[in-house]
Amino acid sequence: MVSDTRFRYALQPMLLTRQWELDRLHSELGQLNVEWTAQNATVQTLLGRHKASMEAWAGMQGTAQILSVDKFVMQARYIDDCGRQASAEREVLAALEQRREELVGRLHLAQRALDGVQEHREKMQAQYLRARASLDFKAADDQWGMSRTMGAVYGNES
């Protein structure tokens, strides 16, 4: 005789909440990685421009050509502007990296919390299955004992 009850985990809402939180953090990390990739591409572009302007500057110095003051000032301002933009964008990139590190830390904590609840659920389910098997065996034993008793009453001992 098998019982019709099934395992119901009392902390299932907590388990689901922790799973949803972990899913939300994964999604947030994915969005942050997209932002970081775009920002890194911007930084690399600006660094490339800065490097190219520095090489152009070095190329102008190696020639015997006389530079006008306007061209000299414009080139110096362009190099300075490229450097400032690259520095500002690197700071934004560093802030994104810090946010990502913090998010990864929170993600690890959320994963550990979920793992703990899942481990507890598995223990409770195993305990439930043992108790249910014990009850099923007891019911089968009682039924066998009853059939033996009824057989003795009616003279059909087997």
Coordinates of C-alpha atoms in Angstrom, one line a residue:
M1 CA 0.0 0.0 0.0
V2 CA 1.6 3.2 -1.2
S3 CA 0.6 6.5 0.3
D4 CA -0.8 9.2 -1.9
T5 CA 0.9 12.1 -0.3
R6 CA 3.7 13.9 -2.0
F7 CA 6.7 15.9 -0.8
R8 CA 5.9 19.5 -0.2
Y9 CA 8.8 21.8 0.8
A10 CA 7.8 24.4 3.3
L11 CA 10.6 26.7 2.2
Q12 CA 9.8 26.6 -1.5
P13 CA 8.9 30.3 -1.6
M14 CA 12.3 31.1 -0.2
L15 CA 14.0 28.8 -2.7
L16 CA 12.1 30.4 -5.6
T17 CA 12.9 33.9 -4.3
R18 CA 16.6 33.1 -4.0
Q19 CA 16.6 31.6 -7.6
W20 CA 14.9 34.7 -8.9
E21 CA 17.4 36.9 -7.2
L22 CA 20.2 34.9 -8.7
D23 CA 18.6 35.1 -12.2
R24 CA 18.2 38.9 -11.7
L25 CA 21.9 39.3 -10.8
H26 CA 22.9 37.2 -13.8
S27 CA 20.9 39.4 -16.0
E28 CA 22.3 42.6 -14.4
L29 CA 25.8 41.2 -14.9
G30 CA 25.1 40.5 -18.6
Q31 CA 23.9 44.1 -19.1
L32 CA 27.0 45.4 -17.2
N33 CA 29.2 43.3 -19.4
V34 CA 27.6 44.8 -22.5
E35 CA 28.2 48.3 -21.1
W36 CA 31.8 47.4 -20.2
T37 CA 32.5 46.1 -23.7
A38 CA 31.1 49.3 -25.3
Q39 CA 33.1 51.5 -23.0
N40 CA 36.3 49.5 -23.5
A41 CA 35.8 49.9 -27.3
T42 CA 35.4 53.7 -26.8
V43 CA 38.6 53.8 -24.7
Q44 CA 40.5 51.8 -27.3
T45 CA 39.3 54.1 -30.0
L46 CA 40.4 57.2 -28.1
L47 CA 43.7 55.7 -27.2
G48 CA 44.2 54.9 -30.9
R49 CA 43.5 58.5 -31.8
H50 CA 45.8 59.8 -29.2
K51 CA 48.6 57.5 -30.3
A52 CA 48.0 58.5 -34.0
S53 CA 48.1 62.2 -33.1
M54 CA 51.3 61.7 -31.1
E55 CA 52.9 59.9 -34.1
A56 CA 51.8 62.7 -36.4
W57 CA 53.4 65.2 -33.9
A58 CA 56.6 63.2 -33.9
G59 CA 56.5 63.1 -37.7
M60 CA 56.1 66.9 -37.9
Q61 CA 59.1 67.4 -35.6
G62 CA 61.4 65.2 -37.7
T63 CA 60.9 67.3 -40.8
A64 CA 62.7 70.5 -41.6
Q65 CA 59.3 72.0 -42.4
I66 CA 58.4 75.1 -40.5
L67 CA 55.1 74.9 -38.6
S68 CA 52.8 77.8 -38.4
V69 CA 51.8 78.8 -34.9
D70 CA 48.1 78.1 -35.6
K71 CA 48.9 74.6 -36.8
F72 CA 51.2 74.0 -33.8
V73 CA 48.6 75.2 -31.3
M74 CA 45.8 73.2 -33.0
Q75 CA 47.9 70.0 -33.0
A76 CA 48.9 70.5 -29.4
R77 CA 45.3 71.1 -28.4
Y78 CA 44.1 68.0 -30.3
I79 CA 46.7 65.8 -28.6
D80 CA 45.7 67.3 -25.2
D81 CA 42.0 66.8 -25.9
C82 CA 42.5 63.2 -27.0
G83 CA 44.5 62.5 -23.8
R84 CA 41.8 64.1 -21.6
Q85 CA 39.0 62.3 -23.3
A86 CA 40.8 58.9 -23.0
S87 CA 41.5 59.6 -19.3
A88 CA 37.9 60.5 -18.6
E89 CA 36.6 57.4 -20.5
R90 CA 39.2 55.2 -18.6
E91 CA 37.7 56.5 -15.3
V92 CA 34.3 55.5 -16.5
L93 CA 35.7 52.1 -17.5
A94 CA 37.3 51.7 -14.1
A95 CA 34.0 52.5 -12.4
L96 CA 32.2 49.9 -14.5
E97 CA 34.9 47.3 -13.6
Q98 CA 34.4 48.1 -9.9
R99 CA 30.6 47.8 -10.3
R100 CA 31.1 44.5 -12.0
E101 CA 33.4 43.2 -9.3
E102 CA 30.8 44.2 -6.6
L103 CA 28.1 42.5 -8.6
V104 CA 30.2 39.3 -9.0
G105 CA 30.6 39.3 -5.2
R106 CA 26.9 39.6 -4.7
L107 CA 26.3 36.9 -7.3
H108 CA 28.6 34.5 -5.4
L109 CA 26.7 35.3 -2.1
A110 CA 23.4 34.7 -3.8
Q111 CA 24.6 31.4 -5.3
R112 CA 25.8 30.2 -1.9
A113 CA 22.5 31.2 -0.3
L114 CA 20.6 29.3 -3.0
D115 CA 22.9 26.3 -2.7
G116 CA 22.2 26.2 1.0
V117 CA 18.4 26.2 0.6
Q118 CA 18.7 23.5 -2.2
E119 CA 20.8 21.4 0.0
H120 CA 18.3 21.7 2.9
R121 CA 15.5 20.8 0.4
E122 CA 17.4 17.7 -0.7
K123 CA 17.9 16.6 3.0
M124 CA 14.2 17.2 3.8
Q125 CA 13.1 15.3 0.7
A126 CA 15.4 12.3 1.6
Q127 CA 14.0 12.4 5.1
Y128 CA 10.4 12.5 3.7
L129 CA 11.1 9.5 1.4
R130 CA 12.6 7.5 4.3
A131 CA 9.6 8.3 6.5
R132 CA 7.2 7.4 3.7
A133 CA 8.9 4.2 2.9
S134 CA 8.8 3.3 6.6
L135 CA 5.1 4.0 6.7
D136 CA 4.5 1.9 3.6
F137 CA 6.5 -1.0 5.0
K138 CA 4.6 -0.8 8.3
A139 CA 1.2 -0.8 6.4
A140 CA 2.3 -3.8 4.3
D141 CA 3.5 -5.6 7.4
D142 CA 0.2 -4.8 9.2
Q143 CA -1.7 -6.0 6.1
W144 CA 0.3 -9.3 6.0
G145 CA -0.2 -9.8 9.7
M146 CA -3.9 -9.2 9.3
S147 CA -4.1 -11.7 6.5
R148 CA -2.3 -14.2 8.6
T149 CA -4.7 -13.6 11.4
M150 CA -7.7 -13.9 9.2
G151 CA -6.3 -17.0 7.6
A152 CA -5.9 -18.6 11.1
V153 CA -9.5 -17.7 11.9
Y154 CA -10.9 -19.3 8.7
G155 CA -8.4 -22.2 8.8
N156 CA -6.4 -21.1 5.7
E157 CA -2.9 -20.8 7.2
S158 CA -0.4 -20.5 4.5

